[in-house]
CSV table of C-alpha atoms in Angstrom, one decimal:
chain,number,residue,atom,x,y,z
A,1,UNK,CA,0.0,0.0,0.0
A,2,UNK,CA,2.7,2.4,0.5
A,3,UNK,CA,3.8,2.0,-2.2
A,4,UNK,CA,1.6,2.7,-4.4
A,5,UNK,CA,1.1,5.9,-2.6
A,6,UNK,CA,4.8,6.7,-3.3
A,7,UNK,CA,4.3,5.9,-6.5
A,8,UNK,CA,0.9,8.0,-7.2
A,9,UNK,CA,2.2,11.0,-5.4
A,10,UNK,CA,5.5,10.6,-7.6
A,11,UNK,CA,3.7,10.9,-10.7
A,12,UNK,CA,1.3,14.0,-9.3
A,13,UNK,CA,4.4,15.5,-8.9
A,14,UNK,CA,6.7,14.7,-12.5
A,15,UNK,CA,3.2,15.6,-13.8
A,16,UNK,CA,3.3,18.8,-12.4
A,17,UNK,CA,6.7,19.5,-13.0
A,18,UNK,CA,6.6,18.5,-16.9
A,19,UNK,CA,3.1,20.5,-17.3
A,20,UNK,CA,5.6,23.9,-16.8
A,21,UNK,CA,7.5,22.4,-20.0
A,22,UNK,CA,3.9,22.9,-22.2
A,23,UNK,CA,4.2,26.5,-24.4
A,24,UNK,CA,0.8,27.5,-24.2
A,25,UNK,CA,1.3,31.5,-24.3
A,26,UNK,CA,0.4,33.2,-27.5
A,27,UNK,CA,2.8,35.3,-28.7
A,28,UNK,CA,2.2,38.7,-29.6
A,29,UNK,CA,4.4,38.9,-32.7
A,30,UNK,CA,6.1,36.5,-34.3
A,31,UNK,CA,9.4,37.6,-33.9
A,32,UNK,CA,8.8,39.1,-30.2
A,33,UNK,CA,8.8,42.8,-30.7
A,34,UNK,CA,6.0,45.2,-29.3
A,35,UNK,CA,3.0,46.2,-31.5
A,36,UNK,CA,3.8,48.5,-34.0
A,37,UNK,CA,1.4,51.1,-36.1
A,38,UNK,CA,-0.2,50.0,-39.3
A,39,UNK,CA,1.9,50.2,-42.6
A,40,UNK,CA,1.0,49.5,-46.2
A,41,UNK,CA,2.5,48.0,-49.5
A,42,UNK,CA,2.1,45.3,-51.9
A,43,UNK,CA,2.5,41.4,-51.6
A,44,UNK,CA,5.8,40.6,-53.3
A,45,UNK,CA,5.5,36.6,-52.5
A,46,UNK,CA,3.8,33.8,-50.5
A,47,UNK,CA,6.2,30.7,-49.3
A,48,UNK,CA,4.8,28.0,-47.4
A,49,UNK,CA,7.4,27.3,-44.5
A,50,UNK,CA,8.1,24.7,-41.5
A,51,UNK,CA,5.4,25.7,-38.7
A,52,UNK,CA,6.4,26.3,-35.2
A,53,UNK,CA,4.7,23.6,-32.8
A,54,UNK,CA,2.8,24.5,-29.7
A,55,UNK,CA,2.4,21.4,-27.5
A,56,UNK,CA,-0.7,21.0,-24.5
A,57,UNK,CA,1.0,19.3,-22.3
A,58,UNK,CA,-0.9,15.8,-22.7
A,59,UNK,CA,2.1,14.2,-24.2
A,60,UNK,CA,4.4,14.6,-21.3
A,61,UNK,CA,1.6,13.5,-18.9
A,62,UNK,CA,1.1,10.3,-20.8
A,63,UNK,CA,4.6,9.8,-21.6
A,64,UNK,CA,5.5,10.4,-17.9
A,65,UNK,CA,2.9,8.1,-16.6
A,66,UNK,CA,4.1,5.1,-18.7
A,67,UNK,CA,7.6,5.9,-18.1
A,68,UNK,CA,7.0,5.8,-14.0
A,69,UNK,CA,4.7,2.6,-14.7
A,70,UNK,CA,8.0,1.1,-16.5
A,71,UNK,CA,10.5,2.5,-14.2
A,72,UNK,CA,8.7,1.2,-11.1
A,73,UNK,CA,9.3,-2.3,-12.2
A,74,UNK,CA,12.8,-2.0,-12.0
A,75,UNK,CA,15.0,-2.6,-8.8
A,76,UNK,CA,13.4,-2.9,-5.1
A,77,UNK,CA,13.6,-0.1,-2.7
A,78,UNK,CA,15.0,3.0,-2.9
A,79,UNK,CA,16.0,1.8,-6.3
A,80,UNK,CA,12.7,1.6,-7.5
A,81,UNK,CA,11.2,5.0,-6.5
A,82,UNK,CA,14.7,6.7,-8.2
A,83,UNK,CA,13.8,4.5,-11.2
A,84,UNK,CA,10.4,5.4,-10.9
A,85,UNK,CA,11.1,9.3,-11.0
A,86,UNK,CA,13.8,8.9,-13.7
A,87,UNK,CA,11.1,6.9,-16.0
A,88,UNK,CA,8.6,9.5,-15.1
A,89,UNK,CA,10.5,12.6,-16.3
A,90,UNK,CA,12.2,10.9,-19.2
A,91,UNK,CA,9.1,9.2,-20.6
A,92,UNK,CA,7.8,13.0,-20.1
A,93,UNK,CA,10.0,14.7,-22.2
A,94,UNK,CA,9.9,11.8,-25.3
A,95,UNK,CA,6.1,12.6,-24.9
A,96,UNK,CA,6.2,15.9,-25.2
A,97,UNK,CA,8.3,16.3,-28.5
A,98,UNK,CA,6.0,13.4,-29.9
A,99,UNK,CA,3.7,15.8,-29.4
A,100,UNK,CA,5.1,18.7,-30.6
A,101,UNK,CA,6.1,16.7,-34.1
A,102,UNK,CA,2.5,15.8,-34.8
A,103,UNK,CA,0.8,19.3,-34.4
A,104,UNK,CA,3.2,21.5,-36.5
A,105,UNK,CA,0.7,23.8,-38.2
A,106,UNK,CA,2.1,24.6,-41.7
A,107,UNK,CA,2.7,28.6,-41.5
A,108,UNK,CA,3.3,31.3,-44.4
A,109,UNK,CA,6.6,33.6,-45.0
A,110,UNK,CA,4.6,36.9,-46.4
A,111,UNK,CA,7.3,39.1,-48.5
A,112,UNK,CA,5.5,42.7,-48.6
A,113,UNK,CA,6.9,45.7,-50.7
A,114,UNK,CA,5.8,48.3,-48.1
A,115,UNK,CA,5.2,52.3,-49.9
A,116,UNK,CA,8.5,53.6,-48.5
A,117,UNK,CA,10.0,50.8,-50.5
A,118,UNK,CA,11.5,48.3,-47.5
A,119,UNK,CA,10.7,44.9,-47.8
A,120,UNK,CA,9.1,43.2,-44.8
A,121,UNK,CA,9.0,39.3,-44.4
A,122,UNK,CA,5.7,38.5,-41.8
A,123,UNK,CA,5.6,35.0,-40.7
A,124,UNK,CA,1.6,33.8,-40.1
A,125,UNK,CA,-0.6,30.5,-39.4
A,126,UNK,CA,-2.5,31.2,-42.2
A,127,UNK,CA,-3.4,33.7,-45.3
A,128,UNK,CA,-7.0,33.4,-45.9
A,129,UNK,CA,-7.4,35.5,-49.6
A,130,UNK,CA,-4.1,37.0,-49.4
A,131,UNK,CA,-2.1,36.7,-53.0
A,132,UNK,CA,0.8,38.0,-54.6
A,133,UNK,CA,0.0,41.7,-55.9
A,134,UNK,CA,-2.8,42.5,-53.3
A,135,UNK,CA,-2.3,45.6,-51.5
A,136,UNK,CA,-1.9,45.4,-47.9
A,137,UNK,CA,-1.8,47.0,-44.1
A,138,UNK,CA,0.6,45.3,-42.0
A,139,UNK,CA,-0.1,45.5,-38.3
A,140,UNK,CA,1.3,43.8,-35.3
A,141,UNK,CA,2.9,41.8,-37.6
A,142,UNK,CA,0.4,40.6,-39.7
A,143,UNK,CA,-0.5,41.2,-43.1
A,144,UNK,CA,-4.5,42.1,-43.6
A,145,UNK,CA,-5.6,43.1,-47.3
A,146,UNK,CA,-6.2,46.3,-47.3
């Protein structure tokens, strides 16, 4: 009985650790920077490009659970419960970039011609009706057609 009370409140705990490795904030831009004010141009090109993956944090739970239930049947003792723990975080972190492989969103490098003639790449999840030759308003980092 003990322990599988060692082991359950092992596995609350790697749980809660690996939860704090999920990326669930939105980001404001893509590249980081602070909203800027609206600019305007033309779309130069569209290029489909590797999307960046935003995992929930169900990976690493399941992963972590199977890798306690695996490392708790190694050893006896004090052995088992550091095998336990050690299963539990690595089987979290393989679950968690499984994760993160499956749901990669496919995102879109924008090339704008802006009116003061600078070019600005905008990297976004999708383009709805945006083509090459539309005019556009960038904002925030995101091209609307304008």
């Amino acid at each position: 009985m003990k322990t599988n009370a060692t082991l359950a409140a092992l596995m609350l705990a790697a749980t809660a650790v690996l939860s704090g490795c999920a990326n669930t904030s939105p980001s404001q831009n893509y590249n980081g920077s602070q909203p800027e004010s609206a600019t305007y141009g033309t779309i130069d090109s569209i290029q489909a490009v590797q999307g960046r993956s935003q995992t929930s944090g169900a990976g690493a739970v399941v992963g972590g659970i199977a890798g306690a239930l695996l490392g708790s049947n190694i050893g006896s003792g004090s052995g088992r419960t550091a095998a336990t723990v050690a299963g539990a975080v690595a089987g979290g972190v393989v679950g968690n970039q499984v994760e993160g492989r499956q749901q990669q969103a496919p995102s879109y490098q924008i090339n704008v011609r802006l009116d003061n003639g600078q070019y600005r790449n905008v990297v976004q999840d999708s383009i709805y009706d945006l083509n090459p030759g539309n005019r556009v308003r960038v904002i925030d980092g995101r091209v609307y057609r304008y």
